[in-house]
């Protein structure tokens, strides 16, 4: 068993690097654009801001449609878009497109919920002072929602890590691909076990980091 693992040591490190590459970039894109969309969803349904039911409904329907499609199918469907954006349909770079889109939609819904949990009384009090809507968002809404947003970043990262394990089916690499190639196709179950253990450690690390982040930003 040890000899088998040592033989694929370089493959394990390479796959780990591919997983980090896919997850980190897609999560960062998901957080940035997902927060913006989440703010738009919250603002367009809140009479205190820029209530617009048509915009809210259109954006909500688009997100719901994307989230209704299982990621494996979504990944295959978006391969032509990956080719258009990054110039290839295979490899970790190609998988970034569906992963990022999934992260954006997932985090948009979570961030919308985080903003909705902020006390309306606090927002109304700040608006009554004559502050602009932009200032309310920057000074009140985002800071008040920050602990919840950090929790949701943790959830999103773990989810995208799970999605990245499917990347091997389109030649995207990563730990999931390594586990599939060696553990399933070559019947080397010890390699699959190592990949699973690494993923478990990564998830636990993300959870601990997320809990630490919540404590740092929480006012309580």
Backbone as numpy.savetxt, mean C-alpha at the origin, in Angstrom:
# Nx Ny Nz CAx CAy CAz Cx Cy Cz
19.57 -30.10 4.03 18.73 -28.89 4.03 19.60 -27.63 4.03
20.60 -27.59 4.91 21.48 -26.43 5.00 22.24 -26.22 3.70
22.69 -27.32 3.09 23.42 -27.22 1.83 22.53 -26.63 0.73
21.27 -27.05 0.71 20.33 -26.55 -0.31 20.13 -25.05 -0.15
20.04 -24.62 1.10 19.83 -23.19 1.38 21.05 -22.38 0.98
22.25 -22.91 1.31 23.49 -22.22 0.98 23.66 -22.07 -0.53
23.17 -23.05 -1.29 23.30 -23.01 -2.73 22.48 -21.87 -3.35
21.38 -21.56 -2.70 20.51 -20.52 -3.25 20.58 -19.23 -2.41
21.65 -19.11 -1.62 21.80 -17.95 -0.75 21.73 -16.66 -1.54
22.44 -16.60 -2.65 22.44 -15.39 -3.47 21.05 -15.10 -4.04
20.34 -16.18 -4.42 18.98 -16.01 -4.93 18.05 -15.46 -3.86
18.25 -15.91 -2.63 17.42 -15.43 -1.52 17.64 -13.94 -1.30
18.90 -13.51 -1.28 19.19 -12.08 -1.08 18.68 -11.24 -2.26
18.82 -11.79 -3.47 18.34 -11.07 -4.65 16.82 -10.93 -4.60
16.14 -12.01 -4.22 14.68 -11.98 -4.12 14.21 -11.04 -3.02
14.95 -10.99 -1.93 14.62 -10.08 -0.83 14.75 -8.63 -1.30
15.81 -8.36 -2.07 16.01 -7.03 -2.62 14.88 -6.64 -3.57
14.44 -7.58 -4.40 13.33 -7.32 -5.32 12.04 -7.04 -4.57
11.82 -7.78 -3.48 10.62 -7.56 -2.67 10.65 -6.17 -2.04
11.80 -5.79 -1.48 11.94 -4.44 -0.90 11.68 -3.37 -1.96
12.25 -3.56 -3.13 12.10 -2.61 -4.24 10.63 -2.42 -4.60
9.94 -3.53 -4.79 8.53 -3.45 -5.19 7.66 -2.83 -4.10
7.85 -3.28 -2.86 6.99 -2.86 -1.76 7.23 -1.39 -1.40
8.50 -1.01 -1.23 8.80 0.36 -0.79 8.31 1.40 -1.79
8.62 1.21 -3.08 8.23 2.20 -4.08 6.71 2.27 -4.21
6.04 1.12 -4.29 4.59 1.13 -4.47 3.87 1.69 -3.24
4.39 1.40 -2.05 3.77 1.93 -0.83 3.94 3.45 -0.74
5.12 3.95 -1.08 5.35 5.40 -1.07 4.40 6.10 -2.05
4.30 5.55 -3.25 3.36 6.11 -4.24 1.93 6.02 -3.72
1.60 4.87 -3.12 0.25 4.67 -2.59 -0.08 5.65 -1.48
0.88 5.92 -0.60 0.65 6.84 0.52 0.44 8.27 0.01
1.31 8.70 -0.90 1.22 10.08 -1.41 -0.08 10.31 -2.18
-0.31 9.50 -3.20 -1.50 9.69 -4.04 -2.76 9.24 -3.31
-2.65 8.19 -2.49 -3.81 7.72 -1.74 -4.30 8.75 -0.73
-3.36 9.46 -0.10 -3.74 10.53 0.84 -4.45 11.66 0.12
-3.94 12.02 -1.04 -4.58 13.09 -1.82 -6.00 12.69 -2.23
-6.16 11.46 -2.71 -7.49 10.98 -3.12 -8.40 10.84 -1.90
-7.84 10.35 -0.79 -8.61 10.23 0.44 -9.12 11.58 0.91
-8.26 12.60 0.82 -8.67 13.97 1.16 -9.78 14.46 0.23
-9.64 14.13 -1.04 -10.65 14.54 -2.02 -11.99 13.87 -1.72
-11.96 12.58 -1.38 -13.19 11.87 -1.05 -13.84 12.45 0.20
-13.01 12.74 1.20 -13.52 13.31 2.45 -14.08 14.71 2.23
-13.35 15.53 1.50 -13.74 16.93 1.29 -15.01 17.06 0.46
-15.15 16.18 -0.56 -16.29 16.30 -1.47 -17.58 15.72 -0.89
-17.50 15.08 0.27 -18.74 14.61 0.90 -19.02 15.37 2.21
-18.13 16.31 2.55 -18.25 17.06 3.79 -18.71 18.49 3.50
-19.87 18.90 4.02 -20.38 20.26 3.75 -19.49 21.37 4.29
-18.57 21.02 5.19 -17.66 22.03 5.73 -16.56 22.40 4.75
-16.39 21.57 3.71 -15.33 21.82 2.75 -15.93 22.11 1.37
-15.69 21.25 0.40 -16.18 21.50 -0.96 -17.09 20.35 -1.40
-18.21 20.23 -0.77 -19.10 19.10 -1.04 -19.48 19.04 -2.52
-19.23 17.88 -3.11 -19.54 17.66 -4.53 -19.86 16.18 -4.71
-21.13 15.86 -4.73 -21.55 14.46 -4.77 -21.15 13.76 -6.07
-21.15 14.50 -7.17 -20.82 13.89 -8.46 -19.37 13.43 -8.48
-18.46 14.32 -8.09 -17.03 13.97 -8.05 -16.80 12.83 -7.06
-17.42 12.93 -5.90 -17.26 11.90 -4.88 -17.72 10.55 -5.39
-18.87 10.52 -6.06 -19.41 9.26 -6.56 -18.54 8.66 -7.66
-18.06 9.50 -8.56 -17.22 9.01 -9.67 -15.93 8.38 -9.12
-15.25 9.11 -8.23 -14.00 8.60 -7.65 -14.26 7.33 -6.85
-15.33 7.30 -6.09 -15.67 6.13 -5.28 -15.93 4.91 -6.15
-16.65 5.10 -7.25 -16.95 3.98 -8.15 -15.68 3.42 -8.77
-14.78 4.31 -9.20 -13.52 3.86 -9.81 -12.71 3.04 -8.81
-12.60 3.54 -7.58 -11.87 2.81 -6.54 -12.53 1.48 -6.24
-13.85 1.47 -6.14 -14.57 0.23 -5.85 -14.37 -0.82 -6.95
-14.36 -0.37 -8.19 -14.16 -1.30 -9.31 -12.77 -1.93 -9.23
-11.76 -1.10 -9.01 -10.38 -1.60 -8.93 -10.23 -2.56 -7.76
-10.82 -2.22 -6.61 -10.69 -3.07 -5.43 -11.50 -4.35 -5.54
-12.49 -4.37 -6.44 -13.30 -5.57 -6.63 -12.57 -6.65 -7.42
-11.54 -6.25 -8.14 -10.79 -7.21 -8.97 -9.67 -7.83 -8.14
-9.63 -9.16 -8.03 -8.52 -9.81 -7.30 -7.18 -9.36 -7.86
-6.20 -9.19 -6.97 -4.94 -8.58 -7.42 -4.27 -9.38 -8.53
-4.35 -10.69 -8.48 -3.71 -11.51 -9.51 -4.28 -11.17 -10.89
-5.59 -11.03 -10.96 -6.23 -10.68 -12.23 -5.90 -9.24 -12.60
-5.92 -8.34 -11.61 -5.60 -6.94 -11.86 -4.19 -6.81 -12.42
-3.26 -7.58 -11.88 -1.87 -7.54 -12.31 -1.76 -7.92 -13.79
-2.47 -8.96 -14.17 -2.44 -9.40 -15.58 -3.11 -8.36 -16.49
-4.24 -7.83 -16.03 -4.97 -6.85 -16.84 -4.15 -5.58 -17.09
-3.32 -5.21 -16.10 -2.57 -3.96 -16.19 -1.20 -4.12 -16.85
-0.87 -5.31 -17.32 0.43 -5.50 -17.98 0.61 -4.58 -19.20
-0.43 -4.39 -20.03 -0.26 -3.43 -21.14 0.04 -2.01 -20.64
-0.58 -1.62 -19.53 -0.30 -0.30 -18.95 1.13 -0.22 -18.43
1.59 -1.33 -17.85 2.99 -1.39 -17.39 3.95 -1.21 -18.56
3.63 -1.85 -19.67 4.45 -1.72 -20.87 4.49 -0.27 -21.33
3.34 0.41 -21.25 3.24 1.79 -21.69 4.02 2.73 -20.77
3.95 2.48 -19.45 4.56 3.39 -18.47 6.04 3.12 -18.26
6.40 1.85 -18.04 7.79 1.53 -17.71 8.54 0.82 -18.84
7.81 0.49 -19.92 8.48 -0.07 -21.09 8.68 -1.57 -21.08
8.07 -2.27 -20.12 8.23 -3.73 -20.07 7.03 -4.37 -19.38
6.78 -5.64 -19.74 5.70 -6.40 -19.12 6.20 -7.43 -18.13
7.52 -7.53 -17.98 8.09 -8.51 -17.06 9.06 -7.83 -16.11
9.34 -8.52 -15.00 10.29 -7.98 -14.04 9.61 -7.17 -12.95
10.40 -6.85 -11.93 9.89 -6.10 -10.78 9.38 -4.72 -11.18
10.00 -4.12 -12.18 9.58 -2.78 -12.61 8.16 -2.81 -13.16
7.82 -3.86 -13.91 6.48 -3.98 -14.48 5.43 -4.15 -13.40
5.76 -4.88 -12.35 4.81 -5.15 -11.27 4.54 -3.90 -10.44
5.45 -2.92 -10.49 5.26 -1.68 -9.74 3.95 -0.98 -10.11
3.55 -1.07 -11.36 2.35 -0.36 -11.80 1.09 -0.92 -11.13
0.79 -2.23 -11.24 -0.40 -2.75 -10.54 -0.29 -2.66 -9.03
0.92 -2.86 -8.49 1.10 -2.74 -7.04 0.80 -1.32 -6.56
1.29 -0.34 -7.31 1.07 1.06 -6.94 -0.40 1.43 -7.02
-1.07 0.98 -8.07 -2.50 1.27 -8.23 -3.30 0.63 -7.10
-2.95 -0.62 -6.76 -3.63 -1.29 -5.65 -3.38 -0.55 -4.34
-2.14 -0.10 -4.12 -1.79 0.64 -2.90 -2.53 1.97 -2.83
-2.63 2.66 -3.96 -3.31 3.96 -4.00 -4.78 3.80 -3.59
-5.46 2.85 -4.22 -6.89 2.63 -3.93 -7.10 2.18 -2.49
-6.26 1.26 -2.04 -6.38 0.73 -0.69 -6.18 1.82 0.35
-5.11 2.61 0.18 -4.81 3.65 1.16 -5.79 4.82 1.06
-6.32 5.07 -0.12 -7.29 6.16 -0.29 -8.51 5.91 0.59
-9.00 4.68 0.58 -10.16 4.34 1.41 -9.82 4.44 2.90
-8.66 3.94 3.27 -8.26 3.98 4.68 -8.04 5.41 5.16
-7.42 6.23 4.32 -7.17 7.62 4.73 -8.48 8.40 4.79
-9.41 8.10 3.90 -10.73 8.74 3.96 -11.39 8.46 5.31
-11.30 7.20 5.75 -11.87 6.82 7.05 -11.15 7.54 8.19
-9.83 7.68 8.08 -9.05 8.38 9.11 -9.48 9.84 9.23
-9.66 10.50 8.10 -10.08 11.90 8.12 -11.52 12.04 8.65
-12.35 11.06 8.32 -13.75 11.10 8.76 -13.86 10.95 10.27
-12.86 10.33 10.90 -12.89 10.11 12.35 -12.50 11.37 13.15
-11.96 12.36 12.46 -11.58 13.60 13.15 -12.84 14.33 13.60
-12.84 14.82 14.82 -14.00 15.49 15.39 -14.44 16.70 14.56
-15.72 16.71 14.19 -16.25 17.84 13.42 -16.23 19.12 14.26
-16.40 18.95 15.56 -16.39 20.12 16.44 -15.08 20.88 16.39
-13.97 20.13 16.36 -12.64 20.76 16.29 -12.49 21.51 14.97
-12.95 20.90 13.89 -12.84 21.53 12.56 -13.72 22.78 12.50
-14.95 22.67 12.98 -15.87 23.81 12.97 -15.32 24.98 13.80
-14.71 24.66 14.94 -14.14 25.70 15.80 -13.02 26.45 15.09
-12.20 25.71 14.36 -11.08 26.33 13.65 -11.58 27.15 12.47
-12.61 26.63 11.77 -13.18 27.37 10.64 -13.82 28.67 11.11
-14.42 28.63 12.31 -15.09 29.82 12.85 -14.12 30.97 13.12
-12.84 30.65 13.20 -11.84 31.70 13.42 -11.49 32.43 12.13
-12.04 31.93 11.01 -11.77 32.55 9.72 -10.64 31.90 8.95
-10.17 30.76 9.42 -9.07 30.07 8.73 -9.54 29.51 7.39
-8.65 29.49 6.41 -8.98 28.95 5.09 -9.10 27.43 5.17
-9.77 26.86 4.18 -9.95 25.41 4.16 -8.61 24.69 4.04
-7.71 25.28 3.27 -6.37 24.68 3.13 -5.66 24.65 4.48
-5.78 25.73 5.22 -5.13 25.81 6.53 -5.75 24.81 7.50
-7.06 24.63 7.40 -7.74 23.65 8.25 -7.21 22.25 7.99
-7.01 21.94 6.72 -6.50 20.62 6.34 -5.09 20.41 6.88
-4.24 21.42 6.71 -2.83 21.31 7.10 -2.65 21.36 8.62
-3.37 22.26 9.27 -3.15 22.52 10.69 -3.98 21.62 11.61
-5.15 21.19 11.15 -6.05 20.44 12.02 -6.30 19.01 11.52
-6.81 18.90 10.29 -7.26 17.60 9.80 -6.16 16.55 9.76
-5.06 16.88 9.10 -3.97 15.90 8.96 -3.32 15.58 10.31
-2.95 16.59 11.13 -2.36 16.27 12.44 -3.28 15.42 13.33
-4.59 15.73 13.33 -5.53 14.97 14.16 -5.69 13.53 13.66
-5.58 13.35 12.35 -5.75 12.01 11.75 -4.45 11.22 11.70
-3.32 11.86 12.06 -2.01 11.24 11.87 -1.83 9.88 12.54
-2.21 9.69 13.81 -2.05 8.34 14.41 -2.80 7.26 13.63
-4.01 7.58 13.20 -4.79 6.63 12.40 -4.15 6.40 11.04
-3.60 7.45 10.45 -2.93 7.32 9.15 -1.70 6.42 9.26
-0.95 6.55 10.35 0.23 5.71 10.55 -0.18 4.24 10.68
-1.27 3.98 11.41 -1.78 2.60 11.52 -2.15 2.07 10.14
-2.78 2.92 9.34 -3.20 2.50 8.01 -2.03 2.31 7.05
-0.95 3.06 7.27 0.26 2.84 6.48 0.81 1.45 6.77
0.76 1.06 8.04 1.22 -0.28 8.43 0.38 -1.35 7.75
-0.94 -1.19 7.80 -1.86 -2.16 7.18 -1.61 -2.24 5.68
-1.43 -1.08 5.05 -1.20 -1.03 3.60 0.11 -1.72 3.23
1.16 -1.48 4.01 2.47 -2.08 3.73 2.40 -3.60 3.81
1.75 -4.12 4.85 1.60 -5.57 5.01 0.80 -6.15 3.85
-0.26 -5.45 3.45 -1.10 -5.92 2.34 -0.32 -5.96 1.03
0.42 -4.91 0.76 1.20 -4.85 -0.49 2.32 -5.88 -0.47
2.88 -6.14 0.70 3.89 -7.20 0.82 3.29 -8.53 0.40
2.05 -8.79 0.84 1.37 -10.01 0.43 1.11 -10.04 -1.06
0.69 -8.91 -1.63 0.45 -8.84 -3.08 1.74 -9.09 -3.87
2.86 -8.59 -3.34 4.13 -8.72 -4.06 4.55 -10.17 -4.21
4.03 -11.03 -3.33 4.37 -12.46 -3.42 3.83 -13.09 -4.70
2.83 -12.43 -5.32 2.26 -12.96 -6.56 3.03 -12.50 -7.80
4.02 -11.64 -7.59 4.73 -11.04 -8.72 5.44 -12.06 -9.59
5.82 -13.20 -9.01 6.54 -14.22 -9.75 5.77 -14.79 -10.92
4.45 -14.70 -10.86 3.61 -15.25 -11.92 3.74 -14.47 -13.22
4.25 -13.25 -13.13 4.51 -12.47 -14.35 6.00 -12.13 -14.45
6.82 -12.94 -13.82 8.26 -12.75 -13.89 8.75 -11.57 -13.09
8.01 -11.20 -12.03 8.39 -10.02 -11.25 9.43 -10.27 -10.19
9.73 -11.54 -9.91 10.72 -11.86 -8.89 10.16 -11.70 -7.49
11.06 -11.63 -6.51 10.63 -11.50 -5.13 10.60 -12.83 -4.39
10.32 -12.77 -3.11 10.33 -13.97 -2.28 9.24 -14.96 -2.68
8.08 -14.44 -3.09 7.00 -15.33 -3.53 7.40 -16.13 -4.75
8.08 -15.48 -5.68 8.56 -16.15 -6.89 9.58 -17.23 -6.54
10.49 -16.90 -5.62 11.51 -17.88 -5.21 10.87 -19.09 -4.54
9.91 -18.83 -3.66 9.21 -19.93 -2.98 8.47 -20.81 -3.99
7.88 -20.19 -4.99 7.14 -20.95 -6.00 8.08 -21.80 -6.86
9.16 -21.19 -7.32 10.08 -21.89 -8.23 10.79 -23.06 -7.55
11.27 -22.83 -6.33 12.03 -23.88 -5.64 11.12 -24.79 -4.81
10.18 -24.18 -4.10 9.35 -24.96 -3.20 8.29 -25.79 -3.90
7.71 -25.23 -4.98 6.62 -25.92 -5.66 7.10 -26.66 -6.91
7.83 -25.96 -7.77 8.24 -26.58 -9.03 9.38 -27.58 -8.86
10.27 -27.35 -7.89 11.42 -28.23 -7.70 11.32 -29.06 -6.42
10.23 -28.97 -5.74 9.96 -29.77 -4.53 11.02 -29.59 -3.44
11.58 -28.38 -3.36 12.53 -28.07 -2.29 11.79 -27.28 -1.22
11.09 -28.02 -0.38 10.22 -27.39 0.61 10.99 -26.53 1.61
12.27 -26.85 1.83 13.05 -26.06 2.79 13.23 -24.62 2.31
13.34 -24.44 0.99 13.47 -23.09 0.44 12.16 -22.32 0.64
11.05 -23.00 0.42 9.75 -22.37 0.65 9.59 -21.96 2.11
10.02 -22.84 3.02 9.92 -22.55 4.45 10.75 -21.32 4.81
11.97 -21.23 4.24 12.83 -20.06 4.50 12.16 -18.79 4.02
11.57 -18.84 2.81 10.90 -17.65 2.27 9.71 -17.25 3.14
8.95 -18.23 3.61 7.81 -17.95 4.48 8.28 -17.33 5.79
9.35 -17.88 6.35 9.89 -17.34 7.61 10.37 -15.89 7.44
11.01 -15.62 6.31 11.47 -14.25 6.05 10.28 -13.30 5.95
9.22 -13.75 5.26 8.02 -12.92 5.14 7.37 -12.67 6.50
7.36 -13.71 7.34 6.80 -13.55 8.70 7.60 -12.52 9.48
8.93 -12.61 9.39 9.80 -11.65 10.10 9.55 -10.24 9.58
9.41 -10.09 8.26 9.16 -8.78 7.67 7.84 -8.19 8.17
6.81 -9.03 8.19 5.49 -8.56 8.65 5.56 -8.13 10.12
6.22 -8.95 10.95 6.35 -8.60 12.36 7.14 -7.30 12.54
8.18 -7.14 11.73 8.98 -5.91 11.79 8.17 -4.69 11.40
7.35 -4.84 10.35 6.50 -3.74 9.90 5.48 -3.38 10.99
4.91 -4.40 11.63 3.92 -4.17 12.68 4.55 -3.44 13.87
5.73 -3.88 14.27 6.42 -3.23 15.40 6.79 -1.78 15.06
7.26 -1.58 13.85 7.61 -0.23 13.42 6.38 0.66 13.38
5.27 0.09 12.93 4.02 0.84 12.88 3.53 1.22 14.26
3.61 0.29 15.21 3.19 0.57 16.59 4.06 1.67 17.21
5.36 1.60 16.92 6.28 2.63 17.42 5.93 3.99 16.81
5.61 3.99 15.52 5.26 5.23 14.85 3.99 5.85 15.41
3.00 5.01 15.72 1.74 5.50 16.30 2.00 6.16 17.65
2.83 5.54 18.46 3.16 6.09 19.78 3.88 7.44 19.65
4.73 7.56 18.63 5.48 8.80 18.45 4.59 9.97 18.02
3.58 9.67 17.21 2.75 10.77 16.69 1.48 10.99 17.50
1.17 10.02 18.38 -0.07 10.14 19.15 0.09 11.18 20.25
-0.96 11.93 20.49 -0.95 12.95 21.54 -1.34 12.36 22.88
-1.88 11.15 22.83 -2.36 10.53 24.08 -1.21 9.88 24.82
